[in-house]
Amino acid sequence: MRAMDLARFNIQVMIGHRFRTLMLMLALIIGVAAVNLLTGLGEGARLFVLGEFSFLGKNTLIIMPGKKETTGGMPPITGEAPRDLTLEDMQALTRLSAINRAAPLIAGMAELSYQSRLRESFVVGTTQDFFSIRKLSLLQGRALPPGDPTFADAVCVLGQTLKRELFGPEPALGQWVRAGDRRFRVIGILESKGVAMGLNFDEAMLIPVASAQMLFNQEGLFRLFAEVRSERELKSTRNAILSIIKERHDGEEDVTLITQDALLSSFDEILRTLTLAVGGIAGISLAVAGVLIMNVMLISVSQRTAEIGLLKALGASAATVRRLFLSEALLLAIIGSLIGLLISETLLATGRLLYDQIPLGSPVWVKIAAVSVAIVTALLFAYLPARKAAALAPVEALTHKQGP
């Protein structure tokens, strides 16, 4: 039997058994769509998180209080450590010739007010160098003033959203904003930066680090960013920083230093593993679809015994009968896989329209793998029913009576 005849025969069978065909195809559609959709979501989340952490240059070191090796587990994200990382530590590090600039970071929530308008917002205490390291640009005014970081100047720079919510269309430069029990004069408005590392600068207020220490009654720094002059000096500078901190902290090396590459590598590995795990779990649905195919095909062989007997009586060989069942499974797998891909790609495209910051989408190899696994699964699980049909004797098949 020619391939065209096989295809025509199978299409007629599928049309004649619409409900059975729909059930088999639905199982394959769900399986392929689940693999492609979940992998696309995971891949989009991975790329989004990596993009969030790629805002720093490759020559920037992030220094956090506490040490992973001594506390175990993840680095101390909350900044809790036996000894605080202080402004004096930062000033000592900036004396290293390899360090181009350094910026401290203290952050917290505070209630901001201007006239009768109130807003709970994120307040970041830092220095002027933070603008260069984080590549923040100004829409109006100027950045935080340079100079002694221990001087608590009462000035602030507002994100665009925060400025609009507090001042509306009125000009904000030169006005005073109250944060807690302190007042800050607005000297600059940030250009829209969006969300980075979970921090939305459009909704943040930046103030001098010494002012933030008084506002939050906190001496220790949450983070310290050190920009090294060149990437080649990164390793030697890292060792020099650890040596200085150890000397200043009574011989204890109680800070954690990470680079952007190390950070990205760790997140990439974790998120890639999670994505593959989720895709693998979704792939189980394809195995379930295969079992369904086998069961339905076995029932089909039983229902079509007389038809098989007639084909054999007309001269069809066992191989031809086997090909009929296998080609039907192949056709179902191809159509079901393509529909599953189409549905999942439509959902991912809708997600990209709704959340344009997240690059939702699965790699090409995932699409190929999902379709290939669906086809192989369908053929594998259809082989047993096909062999059973091929083994039927013509006379036995023609005289076979279906059960009630």
Tab-separated table of C-alpha atoms in Angstrom:
chain	number	residue	atom	x	y	z
A	1	MET	CA	0.000	0.000	0.000
A	2	ARG	CA	1.401	3.384	-1.012
A	3	ALA	CA	1.971	6.161	1.522
A	4	MET	CA	-0.813	8.251	-0.017
A	5	ASP	CA	-3.229	5.336	0.250
A	6	LEU	CA	-2.206	4.797	3.875
A	7	ALA	CA	-2.804	8.460	4.689
A	8	ARG	CA	-6.195	8.467	2.920
A	9	PHE	CA	-7.248	5.255	4.668
A	10	ASN	CA	-6.202	6.568	8.090
A	11	ILE	CA	-7.980	9.897	7.591
A	12	GLN	CA	-11.181	8.018	6.788
A	13	VAL	CA	-10.710	5.880	9.918
A	14	MET	CA	-10.085	8.970	12.056
A	15	ILE	CA	-13.184	10.709	10.666
A	16	GLY	CA	-15.227	7.557	11.185
A	17	HIS	CA	-14.142	7.357	14.846
A	18	ARG	CA	-14.240	11.048	15.727
A	19	PHE	CA	-14.590	10.699	19.487
A	20	ARG	CA	-11.718	8.220	19.782
A	21	THR	CA	-9.553	10.378	17.526
A	22	LEU	CA	-10.401	13.480	19.550
A	23	MET	CA	-9.468	11.797	22.834
A	24	LEU	CA	-6.122	10.534	21.521
A	25	MET	CA	-5.286	13.837	19.919
A	26	LEU	CA	-6.285	15.772	23.021
A	27	ALA	CA	-3.851	13.740	25.130
A	28	LEU	CA	-1.007	14.503	22.720
A	29	ILE	CA	-1.996	18.178	22.442
A	30	ILE	CA	-1.938	18.583	26.233
A	31	GLY	CA	1.394	16.773	26.539
A	32	VAL	CA	3.242	18.784	23.874
A	33	ALA	CA	1.629	22.082	24.927
A	34	ALA	CA	2.560	21.477	28.581
A	35	VAL	CA	6.212	20.745	27.762
A	36	ASN	CA	6.582	23.739	25.449
A	37	LEU	CA	4.582	26.144	27.622
A	38	LEU	CA	6.236	25.309	30.953
A	39	THR	CA	9.709	25.301	29.414
A	40	GLY	CA	8.952	28.654	27.752
A	41	LEU	CA	7.798	30.109	31.088
A	42	GLY	CA	10.889	28.792	32.845
A	43	GLU	CA	13.230	30.024	30.124
A	44	GLY	CA	11.570	33.438	30.153
A	45	ALA	CA	11.915	33.660	33.924
A	46	ARG	CA	15.581	32.620	33.670
A	47	LEU	CA	16.398	35.256	31.062
A	48	PHE	CA	14.455	37.888	33.012
A	49	VAL	CA	16.339	37.184	36.246
A	50	LEU	CA	19.708	37.115	34.460
A	51	GLY	CA	18.846	40.453	32.842
A	52	GLU	CA	17.977	41.837	36.253
A	53	PHE	CA	21.428	40.975	37.541
A	54	SER	CA	23.376	42.106	34.481
A	55	PHE	CA	23.023	45.805	35.284
A	56	LEU	CA	26.506	45.886	36.792
A	57	GLY	CA	29.666	45.862	34.788
A	58	LYS	CA	31.840	42.767	34.811
A	59	ASN	CA	34.424	44.636	36.855
A	60	THR	CA	32.133	45.397	39.806
A	61	LEU	CA	32.418	43.502	43.067
A	62	ILE	CA	29.481	43.205	45.466
A	63	ILE	CA	30.511	43.000	49.113
A	64	MET	CA	27.974	41.664	51.610
A	65	PRO	CA	28.311	41.384	55.399
A	66	GLY	CA	28.578	37.795	56.614
A	67	LYS	CA	30.285	34.851	55.005
A	68	LYS	CA	28.708	31.877	53.279
A	69	GLU	CA	31.440	29.447	54.318
A	70	THR	CA	30.997	30.240	58.012
A	71	THR	CA	27.217	30.416	58.118
A	72	GLY	CA	26.419	27.719	55.555
A	73	GLY	CA	23.796	27.906	52.802
A	74	MET	CA	23.109	31.011	50.776
A	75	PRO	CA	24.990	34.294	51.345
A	76	PRO	CA	23.431	36.423	54.108
A	77	ILE	CA	20.924	38.339	51.992
A	78	THR	CA	19.499	40.231	54.948
A	79	GLY	CA	22.915	41.686	55.782
A	80	GLU	CA	22.966	40.142	59.253
A	81	ALA	CA	26.490	39.368	60.424
A	82	PRO	CA	28.538	39.432	63.638
A	83	ARG	CA	30.191	42.661	62.475
A	84	ASP	CA	28.668	45.412	60.410
A	85	LEU	CA	30.102	46.519	57.135
A	86	THR	CA	30.664	50.229	57.746
A	87	LEU	CA	31.392	53.453	55.917
A	88	GLU	CA	34.871	53.342	57.438
A	89	ASP	CA	35.378	49.974	55.733
A	90	MET	CA	34.333	51.545	52.440
A	91	GLN	CA	36.711	54.466	52.904
A	92	ALA	CA	39.549	52.035	53.636
A	93	LEU	CA	38.782	50.069	50.470
A	94	THR	CA	38.675	53.174	48.264
A	95	ARG	CA	42.339	53.749	49.106
A	96	LEU	CA	43.188	50.741	46.956
A	97	SER	CA	44.572	52.032	43.669
A	98	ALA	CA	42.729	49.312	41.716
A	99	ILE	CA	39.306	50.519	42.877
A	100	ASN	CA	37.855	53.190	40.628
A	101	ARG	CA	34.844	54.018	42.774
A	102	ALA	CA	32.772	52.486	45.572
A	103	ALA	CA	29.203	53.024	46.699
A	104	PRO	CA	27.455	51.946	49.914
A	105	LEU	CA	23.841	50.866	50.117
A	106	ILE	CA	21.316	51.079	52.927
A	107	ALA	CA	17.684	50.473	52.067
A	108	GLY	CA	14.333	50.457	53.807
A	109	MET	CA	10.695	51.468	53.576
A	110	ALA	CA	9.519	54.846	54.838
A	111	GLU	CA	6.359	56.926	54.730
A	112	LEU	CA	6.905	59.929	52.483
A	113	SER	CA	4.680	62.964	52.452
A	114	TYR	CA	4.319	66.235	50.616
A	115	GLN	CA	1.536	68.531	51.789
A	116	SER	CA	-1.493	66.214	52.125
A	117	ARG	CA	-0.123	63.421	49.929
A	118	LEU	CA	1.272	60.296	51.595
A	119	ARG	CA	3.165	57.449	50.023
A	120	GLU	CA	4.908	54.356	51.461
A	121	SER	CA	8.074	54.052	49.415
A	122	PHE	CA	11.489	52.447	49.153
A	123	VAL	CA	14.312	54.696	50.362
A	124	VAL	CA	17.905	54.046	49.290
A	125	GLY	CA	20.833	55.556	51.132
A	126	THR	CA	23.955	55.806	49.008
A	127	THR	CA	26.452	58.217	47.438
A	128	GLN	CA	26.921	59.931	44.097
A	129	ASP	CA	29.082	57.060	42.787
A	130	PHE	CA	26.074	54.755	42.997
A	131	PHE	CA	24.584	56.589	40.016
A	132	SER	CA	27.608	55.686	37.856
A	133	ILE	CA	27.837	52.090	39.071
A	134	ARG	CA	24.098	51.428	38.590
A	135	LYS	CA	24.034	53.512	35.387
A	136	LEU	CA	21.248	55.782	36.655
A	137	SER	CA	20.467	58.846	34.541
A	138	LEU	CA	18.752	62.049	35.571
A	139	LEU	CA	15.722	63.567	33.910
A	140	GLN	CA	15.969	66.803	35.884
A	141	GLY	CA	18.290	68.369	38.424
A	142	ARG	CA	21.415	66.719	39.744
A	143	ALA	CA	22.574	63.598	41.544
A	144	LEU	CA	23.437	63.317	45.235
A	145	PRO	CA	26.264	65.685	46.155
A	146	PRO	CA	29.862	64.368	46.181
A	147	GLY	CA	32.090	64.596	49.223
A	148	ASP	CA	32.258	63.083	52.689
A	149	PRO	CA	29.800	60.132	52.862
A	150	THR	CA	29.440	60.644	56.628
A	151	PHE	CA	27.826	64.045	56.075
A	152	ALA	CA	24.044	63.761	56.332
A	153	ASP	CA	22.896	66.283	53.756
A	154	ALA	CA	19.102	66.751	53.693
A	155	VAL	CA	18.641	66.247	49.932
A	156	CYS	CA	17.002	63.570	47.817
A	157	VAL	CA	16.523	62.335	44.256
A	158	LEU	CA	13.101	60.937	43.321
A	159	GLY	CA	12.040	58.285	40.856
A	160	GLN	CA	9.567	59.387	38.191
A	161	THR	CA	6.557	57.506	39.523
A	162	LEU	CA	7.174	58.706	43.063
A	163	LYS	CA	7.542	62.308	41.864
A	164	ARG	CA	4.245	62.092	39.953
A	165	GLU	CA	2.373	60.590	42.900
A	166	LEU	CA	3.660	63.172	45.382
A	167	PHE	CA	3.712	66.305	43.231
A	168	GLY	CA	1.439	65.573	40.264
A	169	PRO	CA	2.125	68.051	37.441
A	170	GLU	CA	3.770	70.563	39.814
A	171	PRO	CA	7.571	71.012	39.660
A	172	ALA	CA	9.331	69.046	42.405
A	173	LEU	CA	12.850	70.488	42.306
A	174	GLY	CA	13.513	72.633	45.356
A	175	GLN	CA	10.463	71.317	47.270
A	176	TRP	CA	10.722	69.526	50.612
A	177	VAL	CA	9.584	65.945	51.167
A	178	ARG	CA	9.091	64.489	54.624
A	179	ALA	CA	10.370	60.960	55.296
A	180	GLY	CA	9.621	59.774	58.808
A	181	ASP	CA	10.711	62.571	61.130
A	182	ARG	CA	13.101	64.127	58.589
A	183	ARG	CA	12.774	66.495	55.649
A	184	PHE	CA	14.661	66.291	52.360
A	185	ARG	CA	14.919	68.851	49.582
A	186	VAL	CA	14.376	67.445	46.091
A	187	ILE	CA	17.440	68.100	43.918
A	188	GLY	CA	16.896	65.612	41.082
A	189	ILE	CA	14.419	63.376	39.224
A	190	LEU	CA	15.590	60.043	37.824
A	191	GLU	CA	14.976	58.936	34.285
A	192	SER	CA	12.717	55.904	34.123
A	193	LYS	CA	14.810	52.852	34.963
A	194	GLY	CA	12.221	50.175	35.592
A	195	VAL	CA	12.720	47.193	37.853
A	196	ALA	CA	16.195	45.787	38.542
A	197	MET	CA	17.004	43.165	41.173
A	198	GLY	CA	13.480	43.556	42.489
A	199	LEU	CA	13.980	47.281	43.076
A	200	ASN	CA	11.876	49.719	41.086
A	201	PHE	CA	13.860	52.951	40.922
A	202	ASP	CA	10.823	54.725	39.467
A	203	GLU	CA	9.202	54.381	42.891
A	204	ALA	CA	12.293	54.971	45.045
A	205	MET	CA	13.852	57.925	46.807
A	206	LEU	CA	17.643	58.193	46.977
A	207	ILE	CA	19.220	60.072	49.874
A	208	PRO	CA	22.794	60.383	51.235
A	209	VAL	CA	23.902	57.256	53.061
A	210	ALA	CA	24.531	59.098	56.334
A	211	SER	CA	20.957	60.447	56.215
A	212	ALA	CA	19.682	56.915	55.666
A	213	GLN	CA	21.655	55.709	58.683
A	214	MET	CA	19.864	58.267	60.845
A	215	LEU	CA	16.472	57.687	59.223
A	216	PHE	CA	16.615	53.913	59.780
A	217	ASN	CA	18.751	54.104	62.942
A	218	GLN	CA	21.191	51.675	61.354
A	219	GLU	CA	24.981	51.869	61.139
A	220	GLY	CA	25.760	48.755	59.104
A	221	LEU	CA	25.647	48.758	55.310
A	222	PHE	CA	23.360	46.407	53.422
A	223	ARG	CA	25.733	46.183	50.467
A	224	LEU	CA	28.915	47.766	49.196
A	225	PHE	CA	29.658	48.049	45.485
A	226	ALA	CA	33.292	48.371	44.396
A	227	GLU	CA	34.097	49.116	40.765
A	228	VAL	CA	37.549	47.830	39.812
A	229	ARG	CA	39.516	49.798	37.201
A	230	SER	CA	39.925	46.825	34.881
A	231	GLU	CA	38.588	43.290	34.685
A	232	ARG	CA	42.160	41.937	34.751
A	233	GLU	CA	42.651	43.302	38.270
A	234	LEU	CA	39.468	41.708	39.589
A	235	LYS	CA	41.089	38.702	41.251
A	236	SER	CA	43.982	40.590	42.882
A	237	THR	CA	41.613	43.341	44.051
A	238	ARG	CA	39.260	40.770	45.525
A	239	ASN	CA	42.113	39.332	47.583
A	240	ALA	CA	43.215	42.824	48.654
A	241	ILE	CA	39.664	43.693	49.781
A	242	LEU	CA	39.406	40.511	51.835
A	243	SER	CA	42.792	41.249	53.393
A	244	ILE	CA	41.744	44.781	54.402
A	245	ILE	CA	38.392	43.637	55.813
A	246	LYS	CA	40.089	40.850	57.746
A	247	GLU	CA	42.552	43.314	59.226
A	248	ARG	CA	39.785	45.747	60.191
A	249	HIS	CA	37.496	43.019	61.637
A	250	ASP	CA	39.917	41.559	64.172
A	251	GLY	CA	41.238	38.865	61.867
A	252	GLU	CA	37.770	37.641	60.825
A	253	GLU	CA	37.062	37.319	57.104
A	254	ASP	CA	33.353	37.944	57.651
A	255	VAL	CA	32.214	39.303	54.307
A	256	THR	CA	31.135	37.653	51.078
A	257	LEU	CA	32.433	38.959	47.753
A	258	ILE	CA	30.668	38.108	44.548
A	259	THR	CA	31.103	39.246	40.990
A	260	GLN	CA	28.382	39.689	38.432
A	261	ASP	CA	29.673	36.671	36.493
A	262	ALA	CA	29.592	34.468	39.600
A	263	LEU	CA	26.134	35.736	40.457
A	264	LEU	CA	24.851	35.172	36.936
A	265	SER	CA	26.473	31.746	36.748
A	266	SER	CA	24.838	30.613	39.995
A	267	PHE	CA	21.410	31.886	39.029
A	268	ASP	CA	21.771	30.510	35.504
A	269	GLU	CA	22.585	27.045	36.809
A	270	ILE	CA	19.746	27.020	39.349
A	271	LEU	CA	17.114	28.376	36.978
A	272	ARG	CA	18.179	26.173	34.071
A	273	THR	CA	17.904	23.099	36.313
A	274	LEU	CA	14.460	24.191	37.518
A	275	THR	CA	13.324	24.794	33.934
A	276	LEU	CA	14.473	21.374	32.800
A	277	ALA	CA	12.869	19.764	35.856
A	278	VAL	CA	9.536	21.457	35.146
A	279	GLY	CA	9.757	20.496	31.467
A	280	GLY	CA	10.560	16.923	32.458
A	281	ILE	CA	7.567	16.756	34.774
A	282	ALA	CA	5.385	18.062	31.953
A	283	GLY	CA	6.906	15.358	29.731
A	284	ILE	CA	5.295	12.738	31.964
A	285	SER	CA	1.984	13.743	30.393
A	286	LEU	CA	3.358	12.451	27.077
A	287	ALA	CA	3.973	9.047	28.658
A	288	VAL	CA	0.389	9.111	29.956
A	289	ALA	CA	-0.753	9.951	26.425
A	290	GLY	CA	1.220	6.937	25.161
A	291	VAL	CA	-0.543	4.603	27.602
A	292	LEU	CA	-3.869	6.049	26.454
A	293	ILE	CA	-2.915	5.435	22.839
A	294	MET	CA	-2.030	1.826	23.580
A	295	ASN	CA	-5.299	1.147	25.402
A	296	VAL	CA	-7.463	2.835	22.792
A	297	MET	CA	-5.606	1.080	19.984
A	298	LEU	CA	-6.121	-2.300	21.672
A	299	ILE	CA	-9.832	-1.564	21.884
A	300	SER	CA	-9.742	-0.445	18.273
A	301	VAL	CA	-8.150	-3.734	17.189
A	302	SER	CA	-10.930	-5.586	18.970
A	303	GLN	CA	-13.623	-3.437	17.333
A	304	ARG	CA	-12.032	-3.650	13.865
A	305	THR	CA	-11.315	-7.393	13.856
A	306	ALA	CA	-13.736	-8.077	11.022
A	307	GLU	CA	-12.239	-5.207	9.021
A	308	ILE	CA	-8.749	-6.632	9.563
A	309	GLY	CA	-9.973	-10.078	8.484
A	310	LEU	CA	-11.458	-8.609	5.321
A	311	LEU	CA	-8.208	-6.798	4.500
A	312	LYS	CA	-6.241	-9.995	4.958
A	313	ALA	CA	-8.749	-11.958	2.888
A	314	LEU	CA	-8.195	-9.417	0.097
A	315	GLY	CA	-4.459	-10.041	0.227
A	316	ALA	CA	-3.142	-7.534	2.759
A	317	SER	CA	-0.038	-8.882	4.463
A	318	ALA	CA	0.665	-8.780	8.204
A	319	ALA	CA	3.192	-6.012	7.580
A	320	THR	CA	0.546	-3.938	5.772
A	321	VAL	CA	-1.919	-4.312	8.658
A	322	ARG	CA	0.833	-3.379	11.121
A	323	ARG	CA	1.692	-0.306	9.037
A	324	LEU	CA	-1.972	0.728	9.020
A	325	PHE	CA	-2.104	0.967	12.817
A	326	LEU	CA	1.355	2.480	13.182
A	327	SER	CA	0.706	5.082	10.497
A	328	GLU	CA	-2.580	6.021	12.185
A	329	ALA	CA	-0.675	6.584	15.458
A	330	LEU	CA	1.977	8.564	13.554
A	331	LEU	CA	-0.635	10.774	11.913
A	332	LEU	CA	-2.334	11.403	15.245
A	333	ALA	CA	1.003	12.272	16.869
A	334	ILE	CA	2.002	14.713	14.117
A	335	ILE	CA	-1.343	16.534	14.049
A	336	GLY	CA	-1.663	16.558	17.853
A	337	SER	CA	1.911	17.795	18.334
A	338	LEU	CA	1.515	20.630	15.845
A	339	ILE	CA	-1.753	21.756	17.450
A	340	GLY	CA	-0.129	21.547	20.892
A	341	LEU	CA	2.799	23.659	19.691
A	342	LEU	CA	0.446	26.186	18.107
A	343	ILE	CA	-1.599	26.548	21.308
A	344	SER	CA	1.449	26.858	23.576
A	345	GLU	CA	3.151	29.383	21.271
A	346	THR	CA	-0.064	31.427	21.190
A	347	LEU	CA	-0.177	31.455	25.003
A	348	LEU	CA	3.497	32.435	25.203
A	349	ALA	CA	2.960	35.235	22.667
A	350	THR	CA	-0.002	36.473	24.726
A	351	GLY	CA	2.208	36.410	27.810
A	352	ARG	CA	4.854	38.478	26.009
A	353	LEU	CA	2.211	41.056	25.095
A	354	LEU	CA	0.957	41.277	28.676
A	355	TYR	CA	4.405	41.189	30.312
A	356	ASP	CA	6.770	42.644	27.747
A	357	GLN	CA	9.675	42.702	30.216
A	358	ILE	CA	9.752	38.904	30.420
A	359	PRO	CA	11.093	37.195	27.247
A	360	LEU	CA	8.752	34.206	27.377
A	361	GLY	CA	9.635	31.537	24.837
A	362	SER	CA	11.102	28.074	24.617
A	363	PRO	CA	14.310	27.220	22.707
A	364	VAL	CA	13.975	25.564	19.285
A	365	TRP	CA	15.431	22.328	20.584
A	366	VAL	CA	12.601	22.047	23.126
A	367	LYS	CA	9.972	22.297	20.362
A	368	ILE	CA	11.774	19.657	18.298
A	369	ALA	CA	12.245	17.426	21.341
A	370	ALA	CA	8.589	17.733	22.388
A	371	VAL	CA	7.323	16.761	18.924
A	372	SER	CA	9.897	13.971	18.593
A	373	VAL	CA	9.069	12.476	21.984
A	374	ALA	CA	5.344	12.616	21.179
A	375	ILE	CA	5.899	10.770	17.879
A	376	VAL	CA	8.228	8.171	19.367
A	377	THR	CA	5.864	7.627	22.309
A	378	ALA	CA	2.876	7.192	20.009
A	379	LEU	CA	4.725	4.672	17.802
A	380	LEU	CA	6.107	2.734	20.770
A	381	PHE	CA	2.763	2.401	22.510
A	382	ALA	CA	0.939	1.651	19.250
A	383	TYR	CA	3.320	-1.157	18.314
A	384	LEU	CA	1.732	-3.782	20.603
A	385	PRO	CA	-1.830	-3.241	19.263
A	386	ALA	CA	-0.443	-3.154	15.704
A	387	ARG	CA	1.388	-6.450	16.198
A	388	LYS	CA	-1.749	-8.009	17.698
A	389	ALA	CA	-3.781	-6.884	14.686
A	390	ALA	CA	-1.131	-8.173	12.251
A	391	ALA	CA	-1.103	-11.589	13.942
A	392	LEU	CA	-4.838	-12.215	13.440
A	393	ALA	CA	-5.689	-15.048	11.054
A	394	PRO	CA	-8.123	-14.034	8.265
A	395	VAL	CA	-10.716	-16.769	8.979
A	396	GLU	CA	-10.585	-16.208	12.727
A	397	ALA	CA	-10.935	-12.458	12.223
A	398	LEU	CA	-13.861	-12.774	9.805
A	399	THR	CA	-15.740	-15.154	12.124
A	400	HIS	CA	-14.931	-13.074	15.221
A	401	LYS	CA	-17.972	-11.835	17.117
A	402	GLN	CA	-17.700	-8.729	19.231
A	403	GLY	CA	-18.749	-8.999	22.825
A	404	PRO	CA	-21.772	-7.173	24.185
